[in-house]
JSON list of C-alpha atoms in Angstrom, two decimals:
[
{"chain": "Q", "resi": 1376, "resn": "MET", "atom": "CA", "xyz": [25.48, -1.20, 11.90]},
{"chain": "Q", "resi": 1377, "resn": "VAL", "atom": "CA", "xyz": [21.97, -2.59, 12.29]},
{"chain": "Q", "resi": 1378, "resn": "ASN", "atom": "CA", "xyz": [20.43, -3.83, 9.03]},
{"chain": "Q", "resi": 1379, "resn": "LYS", "atom": "CA", "xyz": [17.04, -2.15, 8.79]},
{"chain": "Q", "resi": 1380, "resn": "ILE", "atom": "CA", "xyz": [13.96, -3.68, 7.21]},
{"chain": "Q", "resi": 1381, "resn": "LEU", "atom": "CA", "xyz": [11.10, -1.87, 5.51]},
{"chain": "Q", "resi": 1382, "resn": "VAL", "atom": "CA", "xyz": [7.99, -3.81, 6.55]},
{"chain": "Q", "resi": 1383, "resn": "SER", "atom": "CA", "xyz": [4.43, -3.67, 5.26]},
{"chain": "Q", "resi": 1384, "resn": "ALA", "atom": "CA", "xyz": [2.25, -2.07, 7.93]},
{"chain": "Q", "resi": 1385, "resn": "CYS", "atom": "CA", "xyz": [-0.40, -4.78, 7.55]},
{"chain": "Q", "resi": 1386, "resn": "LEU", "atom": "CA", "xyz": [2.17, -7.36, 8.74]},
{"chain": "Q", "resi": 1387, "resn": "MET", "atom": "CA", "xyz": [2.49, -5.38, 11.97]},
{"chain": "Q", "resi": 1388, "resn": "GLY", "atom": "CA", "xyz": [-1.22, -5.65, 12.67]},
{"chain": "Q", "resi": 1389, "resn": "PHE", "atom": "CA", "xyz": [-2.35, -2.35, 11.15]},
{"chain": "Q", "resi": 1390, "resn": "LYS", "atom": "CA", "xyz": [-5.69, -2.70, 9.37]},
{"chain": "Q", "resi": 1391, "resn": "VAL", "atom": "CA", "xyz": [-4.62, -0.98, 6.16]},
{"chain": "Q", "resi": 1392, "resn": "ARG", "atom": "CA", "xyz": [-5.19, -3.63, 3.50]},
{"chain": "Q", "resi": 1393, "resn": "TYR", "atom": "CA", "xyz": [-7.65, -2.90, 0.69]},
{"chain": "Q", "resi": 1394, "resn": "ASN", "atom": "CA", "xyz": [-10.45, -4.58, 2.68]},
{"chain": "Q", "resi": 1395, "resn": "GLY", "atom": "CA", "xyz": [-9.54, -2.96, 6.01]},
{"chain": "Q", "resi": 1396, "resn": "SER", "atom": "CA", "xyz": [-7.81, -6.07, 7.41]},
{"chain": "Q", "resi": 1397, "resn": "GLU", "atom": "CA", "xyz": [-4.30, -6.84, 8.63]},
{"chain": "Q", "resi": 1398, "resn": "LYS", "atom": "CA", "xyz": [-1.99, -9.82, 8.10]},
{"chain": "Q", "resi": 1399, "resn": "ALA", "atom": "CA", "xyz": [-0.03, -10.24, 11.32]},
{"chain": "Q", "resi": 1400, "resn": "GLU", "atom": "CA", "xyz": [0.97, -13.93, 11.35]},
{"chain": "Q", "resi": 1401, "resn": "VAL", "atom": "CA", "xyz": [4.69, -13.12, 11.57]},
{"chain": "Q", "resi": 1402, "resn": "ILE", "atom": "CA", "xyz": [4.35, -10.80, 14.56]},
{"chain": "Q", "resi": 1403, "resn": "ALA", "atom": "CA", "xyz": [6.68, -12.58, 17.08]},
{"chain": "Q", "resi": 1404, "resn": "GLN", "atom": "CA", "xyz": [9.88, -12.21, 15.04]},
{"chain": "Q", "resi": 1405, "resn": "LEU", "atom": "CA", "xyz": [8.85, -8.74, 13.95]},
{"chain": "Q", "resi": 1406, "resn": "ALA", "atom": "CA", "xyz": [8.33, -7.72, 17.58]},
{"chain": "Q", "resi": 1407, "resn": "ARG", "atom": "CA", "xyz": [11.94, -8.73, 18.36]},
{"chain": "Q", "resi": 1408, "resn": "TRP", "atom": "CA", "xyz": [13.23, -6.75, 15.40]},
{"chain": "Q", "resi": 1409, "resn": "GLN", "atom": "CA", "xyz": [11.11, -3.78, 16.42]},
{"chain": "Q", "resi": 1410, "resn": "GLN", "atom": "CA", "xyz": [12.74, -3.84, 19.88]},
{"chain": "Q", "resi": 1411, "resn": "GLU", "atom": "CA", "xyz": [16.13, -3.81, 18.11]},
{"chain": "Q", "resi": 1412, "resn": "GLN", "atom": "CA", "xyz": [14.92, -0.73, 16.16]},
{"chain": "Q", "resi": 1413, "resn": "ARG", "atom": "CA", "xyz": [15.38, -2.53, 12.83]},
{"chain": "Q", "resi": 1414, "resn": "LEU", "atom": "CA", "xyz": [11.89, -2.00, 11.44]},
{"chain": "Q", "resi": 1415, "resn": "VAL", "atom": "CA", "xyz": [10.60, 0.85, 9.33]},
{"chain": "Q", "resi": 1416, "resn": "ILE", "atom": "CA", "xyz": [6.84, 0.32, 9.19]},
{"chain": "Q", "resi": 1417, "resn": "HIS", "atom": "CA", "xyz": [5.27, 1.62, 6.00]},
{"chain": "Q", "resi": 1418, "resn": "CYS", "atom": "CA", "xyz": [2.08, 1.22, 3.99]},
{"chain": "Q", "resi": 1419, "resn": "PRO", "atom": "CA", "xyz": [2.75, 2.33, 0.42]},
{"chain": "Q", "resi": 1420, "resn": "GLU", "atom": "CA", "xyz": [-0.92, 2.71, -0.47]},
{"chain": "Q", "resi": 1421, "resn": "LEU", "atom": "CA", "xyz": [-1.69, 4.91, 2.55]},
{"chain": "Q", "resi": 1422, "resn": "ALA", "atom": "CA", "xyz": [1.42, 7.00, 1.89]},
{"chain": "Q", "resi": 1423, "resn": "ALA", "atom": "CA", "xyz": [0.13, 7.59, -1.65]},
{"chain": "Q", "resi": 1424, "resn": "GLY", "atom": "CA", "xyz": [-3.26, 8.74, -0.33]},
{"chain": "Q", "resi": 1425, "resn": "LEU", "atom": "CA", "xyz": [-5.35, 5.67, -1.14]},
{"chain": "Q", "resi": 1426, "resn": "PRO", "atom": "CA", "xyz": [-8.25, 5.12, 1.29]},
{"chain": "Q", "resi": 1427, "resn": "VAL", "atom": "CA", "xyz": [-9.04, 2.18, 3.58]},
{"chain": "Q", "resi": 1428, "resn": "PRO", "atom": "CA", "xyz": [-11.07, 0.34, 2.60]},
{"chain": "Q", "resi": 1429, "resn": "ARG", "atom": "CA", "xyz": [-10.58, 0.64, -1.15]},
{"chain": "Q", "resi": 1430, "resn": "PRO", "atom": "CA", "xyz": [-11.65, -1.45, -4.14]},
{"chain": "Q", "resi": 1431, "resn": "PRO", "atom": "CA", "xyz": [-9.35, -4.36, -5.02]},
{"chain": "Q", "resi": 1432, "resn": "ALA", "atom": "CA", "xyz": [-6.78, -3.44, -7.67]},
{"chain": "Q", "resi": 1433, "resn": "GLU", "atom": "CA", "xyz": [-4.75, -5.64, -9.99]},
{"chain": "Q", "resi": 1434, "resn": "ILE", "atom": "CA", "xyz": [-1.97, -5.16, -12.52]},
{"chain": "Q", "resi": 1435, "resn": "ILE", "atom": "CA", "xyz": [-3.44, -5.83, -15.95]},
{"chain": "Q", "resi": 1436, "resn": "SER", "atom": "CA", "xyz": [-1.61, -8.49, -17.98]},
{"chain": "Q", "resi": 1437, "resn": "ALA", "atom": "CA", "xyz": [1.84, -7.53, -16.70]},
{"chain": "Q", "resi": 1438, "resn": "CYS", "atom": "CA", "xyz": [4.02, -7.14, -13.59]},
{"chain": "Q", "resi": 1439, "resn": "GLY", "atom": "CA", "xyz": [5.09, -4.25, -11.37]},
{"chain": "Q", "resi": 1440, "resn": "LYS", "atom": "CA", "xyz": [8.27, -3.57, -13.34]},
{"chain": "Q", "resi": 1441, "resn": "ASP", "atom": "CA", "xyz": [6.15, -3.04, -16.47]},
{"chain": "Q", "resi": 1442, "resn": "VAL", "atom": "CA", "xyz": [3.91, -0.58, -14.62]},
{"chain": "Q", "resi": 1443, "resn": "MET", "atom": "CA", "xyz": [6.93, 1.35, -13.32]},
{"chain": "Q", "resi": 1444, "resn": "HIS", "atom": "CA", "xyz": [8.32, 1.58, -16.87]},
{"chain": "Q", "resi": 1445, "resn": "GLY", "atom": "CA", "xyz": [5.01, 2.93, -18.22]},
{"chain": "Q", "resi": 1446, "resn": "GLN", "atom": "CA", "xyz": [4.16, -0.27, -20.11]},
{"chain": "Q", "resi": 1447, "resn": "ALA", "atom": "CA", "xyz": [1.17, -1.49, -18.06]},
{"chain": "Q", "resi": 1448, "resn": "SER", "atom": "CA", "xyz": [-1.72, -0.29, -15.88]},
{"chain": "Q", "resi": 1449, "resn": "ILE", "atom": "CA", "xyz": [-3.31, -1.01, -12.54]},
{"chain": "Q", "resi": 1450, "resn": "LEU", "atom": "CA", "xyz": [-7.09, -1.00, -12.42]},
{"chain": "Q", "resi": 1451, "resn": "GLU", "atom": "CA", "xyz": [-9.57, -1.33, -9.59]},
{"chain": "Q", "resi": 1452, "resn": "ASN", "atom": "CA", "xyz": [-12.33, -3.91, -9.99]},
{"chain": "Q", "resi": 1453, "resn": "THR", "atom": "CA", "xyz": [-14.59, -0.91, -10.70]},
{"chain": "Q", "resi": 1454, "resn": "GLY", "atom": "CA", "xyz": [-12.59, -0.22, -13.87]},
{"chain": "Q", "resi": 1455, "resn": "ARG", "atom": "CA", "xyz": [-10.97, 2.93, -12.45]},
{"chain": "Q", "resi": 1456, "resn": "ASP", "atom": "CA", "xyz": [-7.33, 3.38, -13.50]},
{"chain": "Q", "resi": 1457, "resn": "VAL", "atom": "CA", "xyz": [-5.18, 3.85, -10.38]},
{"chain": "Q", "resi": 1458, "resn": "THR", "atom": "CA", "xyz": [-1.81, 3.38, -12.06]},
{"chain": "Q", "resi": 1459, "resn": "GLU", "atom": "CA", "xyz": [-0.41, 6.74, -11.01]},
{"chain": "Q", "resi": 1460, "resn": "GLN", "atom": "CA", "xyz": [-1.42, 6.30, -7.36]},
{"chain": "Q", "resi": 1461, "resn": "TYR", "atom": "CA", "xyz": [0.33, 2.93, -7.25]},
{"chain": "Q", "resi": 1462, "resn": "ARG", "atom": "CA", "xyz": [3.41, 4.26, -9.03]},
{"chain": "Q", "resi": 1463, "resn": "LEU", "atom": "CA", "xyz": [3.55, 7.02, -6.41]},
{"chain": "Q", "resi": 1464, "resn": "ALA", "atom": "CA", "xyz": [3.19, 4.36, -3.69]},
{"chain": "Q", "resi": 1465, "resn": "ALA", "atom": "CA", "xyz": [6.23, 2.55, -5.11]},
{"chain": "Q", "resi": 1466, "resn": "TRP", "atom": "CA", "xyz": [8.38, 5.70, -5.26]},
{"chain": "Q", "resi": 1467, "resn": "LEU", "atom": "CA", "xyz": [7.39, 6.67, -1.71]},
{"chain": "Q", "resi": 1468, "resn": "SER", "atom": "CA", "xyz": [8.37, 3.17, -0.52]},
{"chain": "Q", "resi": 1469, "resn": "LEU", "atom": "CA", "xyz": [11.76, 3.49, -2.16]},
{"chain": "Q", "resi": 1470, "resn": "ARG", "atom": "CA", "xyz": [12.31, 6.94, -0.66]},
{"chain": "Q", "resi": 1471, "resn": "MET", "atom": "CA", "xyz": [11.32, 5.71, 2.81]},
{"chain": "Q", "resi": 1472, "resn": "ALA", "atom": "CA", "xyz": [13.62, 2.69, 2.54]},
{"chain": "Q", "resi": 1473, "resn": "GLN", "atom": "CA", "xyz": [16.58, 4.71, 1.30]},
{"chain": "Q", "resi": 1474, "resn": "GLU", "atom": "CA", "xyz": [16.18, 7.55, 3.80]},
{"chain": "Q", "resi": 1475, "resn": "SER", "atom": "CA", "xyz": [15.88, 5.04, 6.66]},
{"chain": "Q", "resi": 1476, "resn": "GLY", "atom": "CA", "xyz": [18.87, 2.95, 5.57]},
{"chain": "Q", "resi": 1477, "resn": "CYS", "atom": "CA", "xyz": [16.89, -0.22, 4.86]},
{"chain": "Q", "resi": 1478, "resn": "THR", "atom": "CA", "xyz": [18.79, -3.08, 3.24]},
{"chain": "Q", "resi": 1479, "resn": "ALA", "atom": "CA", "xyz": [15.75, -5.38, 3.03]},
{"chain": "Q", "resi": 1480, "resn": "ALA", "atom": "CA", "xyz": [11.97, -5.24, 2.81]},
{"chain": "Q", "resi": 1481, "resn": "LEU", "atom": "CA", "xyz": [9.32, -7.65, 4.10]},
{"chain": "Q", "resi": 1482, "resn": "LEU", "atom": "CA", "xyz": [6.21, -7.25, 1.98]},
{"chain": "Q", "resi": 1483, "resn": "THR", "atom": "CA", "xyz": [2.78, -8.82, 1.55]},
{"chain": "Q", "resi": 1484, "resn": "ASP", "atom": "CA", "xyz": [2.47, -11.25, -1.35]},
{"chain": "Q", "resi": 1485, "resn": "GLY", "atom": "CA", "xyz": [-0.39, -10.88, -3.81]},
{"chain": "Q", "resi": 1486, "resn": "SER", "atom": "CA", "xyz": [-0.59, -7.11, -3.59]},
{"chain": "Q", "resi": 1487, "resn": "PRO", "atom": "CA", "xyz": [-0.19, -5.05, -6.78]},
{"chain": "Q", "resi": 1488, "resn": "THR", "atom": "CA", "xyz": [2.18, -2.95, -4.70]},
{"chain": "Q", "resi": 1489, "resn": "CYS", "atom": "CA", "xyz": [3.94, -5.36, -2.35]},
{"chain": "Q", "resi": 1490, "resn": "GLY", "atom": "CA", "xyz": [3.72, -8.74, -4.09]},
{"chain": "Q", "resi": 1491, "resn": "VAL", "atom": "CA", "xyz": [7.12, -10.43, -4.15]},
{"chain": "Q", "resi": 1492, "resn": "GLN", "atom": "CA", "xyz": [6.55, -13.98, -5.37]},
{"chain": "Q", "resi": 1493, "resn": "PHE", "atom": "CA", "xyz": [3.10, -13.54, -6.87]},
{"chain": "Q", "resi": 1494, "resn": "ILE", "atom": "CA", "xyz": [0.47, -11.01, -7.87]},
{"chain": "Q", "resi": 1495, "resn": "TYR", "atom": "CA", "xyz": [-3.02, -11.52, -9.25]},
{"chain": "Q", "resi": 1496, "resn": "ASN", "atom": "CA", "xyz": [-3.37, -11.86, -13.01]},
{"chain": "Q", "resi": 1497, "resn": "GLY", "atom": "CA", "xyz": [-5.54, -8.79, -13.65]},
{"chain": "Q", "resi": 1498, "resn": "SER", "atom": "CA", "xyz": [-8.82, -10.59, -14.33]},
{"chain": "Q", "resi": 1499, "resn": "PHE", "atom": "CA", "xyz": [-10.22, -10.24, -10.77]},
{"chain": "Q", "resi": 1500, "resn": "ASN", "atom": "CA", "xyz": [-10.99, -13.96, -10.66]},
{"chain": "Q", "resi": 1501, "resn": "GLY", "atom": "CA", "xyz": [-8.56, -14.90, -7.87]},
{"chain": "Q", "resi": 1502, "resn": "GLN", "atom": "CA", "xyz": [-5.97, -16.35, -10.26]},
{"chain": "Q", "resi": 1503, "resn": "ARG", "atom": "CA", "xyz": [-2.37, -15.77, -9.23]},
{"chain": "Q", "resi": 1504, "resn": "LYS", "atom": "CA", "xyz": [0.71, -15.48, -11.39]},
{"chain": "Q", "resi": 1505, "resn": "SER", "atom": "CA", "xyz": [4.42, -15.19, -10.65]},
{"chain": "Q", "resi": 1506, "resn": "GLY", "atom": "CA", "xyz": [5.63, -11.63, -10.46]},
{"chain": "Q", "resi": 1507, "resn": "MET", "atom": "CA", "xyz": [6.27, -8.60, -8.30]},
{"chain": "Q", "resi": 1508, "resn": "GLY", "atom": "CA", "xyz": [4.13, -5.62, -7.47]},
{"chain": "Q", "resi": 1509, "resn": "VAL", "atom": "CA", "xyz": [5.27, -2.07, -8.21]},
{"chain": "Q", "resi": 1510, "resn": "ALA", "atom": "CA", "xyz": [7.02, -1.32, -4.88]},
{"chain": "Q", "resi": 1511, "resn": "ALA", "atom": "CA", "xyz": [8.69, -4.74, -4.69]},
{"chain": "Q", "resi": 1512, "resn": "ALA", "atom": "CA", "xyz": [10.02, -4.35, -8.24]},
{"chain": "Q", "resi": 1513, "resn": "LEU", "atom": "CA", "xyz": [11.29, -0.81, -7.65]},
{"chain": "Q", "resi": 1514, "resn": "LEU", "atom": "CA", "xyz": [12.94, -1.67, -4.33]},
{"chain": "Q", "resi": 1515, "resn": "SER", "atom": "CA", "xyz": [14.60, -4.69, -5.90]},
{"chain": "Q", "resi": 1516, "resn": "GLU", "atom": "CA", "xyz": [15.82, -2.64, -8.88]},
{"chain": "Q", "resi": 1517, "resn": "HIS", "atom": "CA", "xyz": [17.48, -0.27, -6.41]},
{"chain": "Q", "resi": 1518, "resn": "GLY", "atom": "CA", "xyz": [19.36, -2.97, -4.48]},
{"chain": "Q", "resi": 1519, "resn": "ILE", "atom": "CA", "xyz": [16.99, -3.54, -1.58]},
{"chain": "Q", "resi": 1520, "resn": "LYS", "atom": "CA", "xyz": [16.47, -7.27, -1.01]},
{"chain": "Q", "resi": 1521, "resn": "VAL", "atom": "CA", "xyz": [12.74, -8.04, -0.97]},
{"chain": "Q", "resi": 1522, "resn": "PHE", "atom": "CA", "xyz": [11.06, -10.92, 0.86]},
{"chain": "Q", "resi": 1523, "resn": "SER", "atom": "CA", "xyz": [7.41, -11.92, 1.02]},
{"chain": "Q", "resi": 1524, "resn": "ASP", "atom": "CA", "xyz": [5.53, -12.59, 4.22]},
{"chain": "Q", "resi": 1525, "resn": "THR", "atom": "CA", "xyz": [5.90, -16.34, 3.46]},
{"chain": "Q", "resi": 1526, "resn": "GLN", "atom": "CA", "xyz": [9.70, -16.02, 3.30]},
{"chain": "Q", "resi": 1527, "resn": "LEU", "atom": "CA", "xyz": [10.33, -14.99, 6.91]},
{"chain": "Q", "resi": 1528, "resn": "GLY", "atom": "CA", "xyz": [12.79, -17.86, 7.45]},
{"chain": "Q", "resi": 1529, "resn": "GLU", "atom": "CA", "xyz": [14.84, -16.71, 4.47]},
{"chain": "Q", "resi": 1530, "resn": "LEU", "atom": "CA", "xyz": [14.78, -13.12, 5.72]},
{"chain": "Q", "resi": 1531, "resn": "ILE", "atom": "CA", "xyz": [15.94, -14.20, 9.20]},
{"chain": "Q", "resi": 1532, "resn": "ALA", "atom": "CA", "xyz": [18.86, -16.13, 7.65]},
{"chain": "Q", "resi": 1533, "resn": "TRP", "atom": "CA", "xyz": [19.69, -13.19, 5.35]},
{"chain": "Q", "resi": 1534, "resn": "ILE", "atom": "CA", "xyz": [19.70, -10.71, 8.27]},
{"chain": "Q", "resi": 1535, "resn": "LYS", "atom": "CA", "xyz": [21.92, -13.03, 10.37]},
{"chain": "Q", "resi": 1536, "resn": "GLU", "atom": "CA", "xyz": [24.38, -13.26, 7.47]},
{"chain": "Q", "resi": 1537, "resn": "LYS", "atom": "CA", "xyz": [24.39, -9.47, 6.95]},
{"chain": "Q", "resi": 1538, "resn": "ASP", "atom": "CA", "xyz": [24.81, -8.87, 10.70]},
{"chain": "Q", "resi": 1539, "resn": "HIS", "atom": "CA", "xyz": [27.75, -11.30, 10.74]},
{"chain": "Q", "resi": 1540, "resn": "GLU", "atom": "CA", "xyz": [29.33, -9.52, 7.74]},
{"chain": "Q", "resi": 1541, "resn": "SER", "atom": "CA", "xyz": [28.85, -6.13, 9.45]},
{"chain": "Q", "resi": 1542, "resn": "ALA", "atom": "CA", "xyz": [30.36, -7.40, 12.71]},
{"chain": "Q", "resi": 1543, "resn": "SER", "atom": "CA", "xyz": [33.36, -8.90, 10.86]},
{"chain": "Q", "resi": 1544, "resn": "ALA", "atom": "CA", "xyz": [33.93, -5.64, 8.99]},
{"chain": "Q", "resi": 1545, "resn": "SER", "atom": "CA", "xyz": [33.76, -3.67, 12.25]},
{"chain": "Q", "resi": 1546, "resn": "ARG", "atom": "CA", "xyz": [36.28, -5.98, 13.92]},
{"chain": "Q", "resi": 1547, "resn": "SER", "atom": "CA", "xyz": [38.64, -5.69, 10.92]},
{"chain": "Q", "resi": 1548, "resn": "GLN", "atom": "CA", "xyz": [38.46, -1.89, 11.05]},
{"chain": "Q", "resi": 1549, "resn": "ALA", "atom": "CA", "xyz": [39.07, -1.89, 14.81]},
{"chain": "Q", "resi": 1550, "resn": "ILE", "atom": "CA", "xyz": [42.21, -4.02, 14.36]},
{"chain": "Q", "resi": 1551, "resn": "SER", "atom": "CA", "xyz": [43.61, -1.85, 11.53]}
]
């Protein structure tokens, strides 16, 4: 069985980030995985109906898990509360990953949706803090291993290990 990976659309070169840009530095490895039909390309914010471009949004004084549990909000730099749109984005990401059989996700750090290692602190001053965005937190809570765009090496190693485990299990079943 091929281990599938939910991947942020902006990492595949799609200009869907809040400012209309993409973030395609990891494209060579992703192109190989795409040929192997491992990738499920998804933009949570677009799936939830948010426009491109859109105002920057940050989780206010909390992390994605807190937002998903109704204990925190996400605001745009305009002051508009977009918590429900981002919560929807997270749930749509989980549904896409589960329906597609994804065991891992490669997401864009810093995003209030896709941040894995860090998000912004909610003051719109460029200050980062450790924590996950709403989709990363929800995916992780449901057993999908999440990696940031800066952790490609770790994801490659993780996929190789999972592929080896799958191949070993298949050989054991064939022998039985």
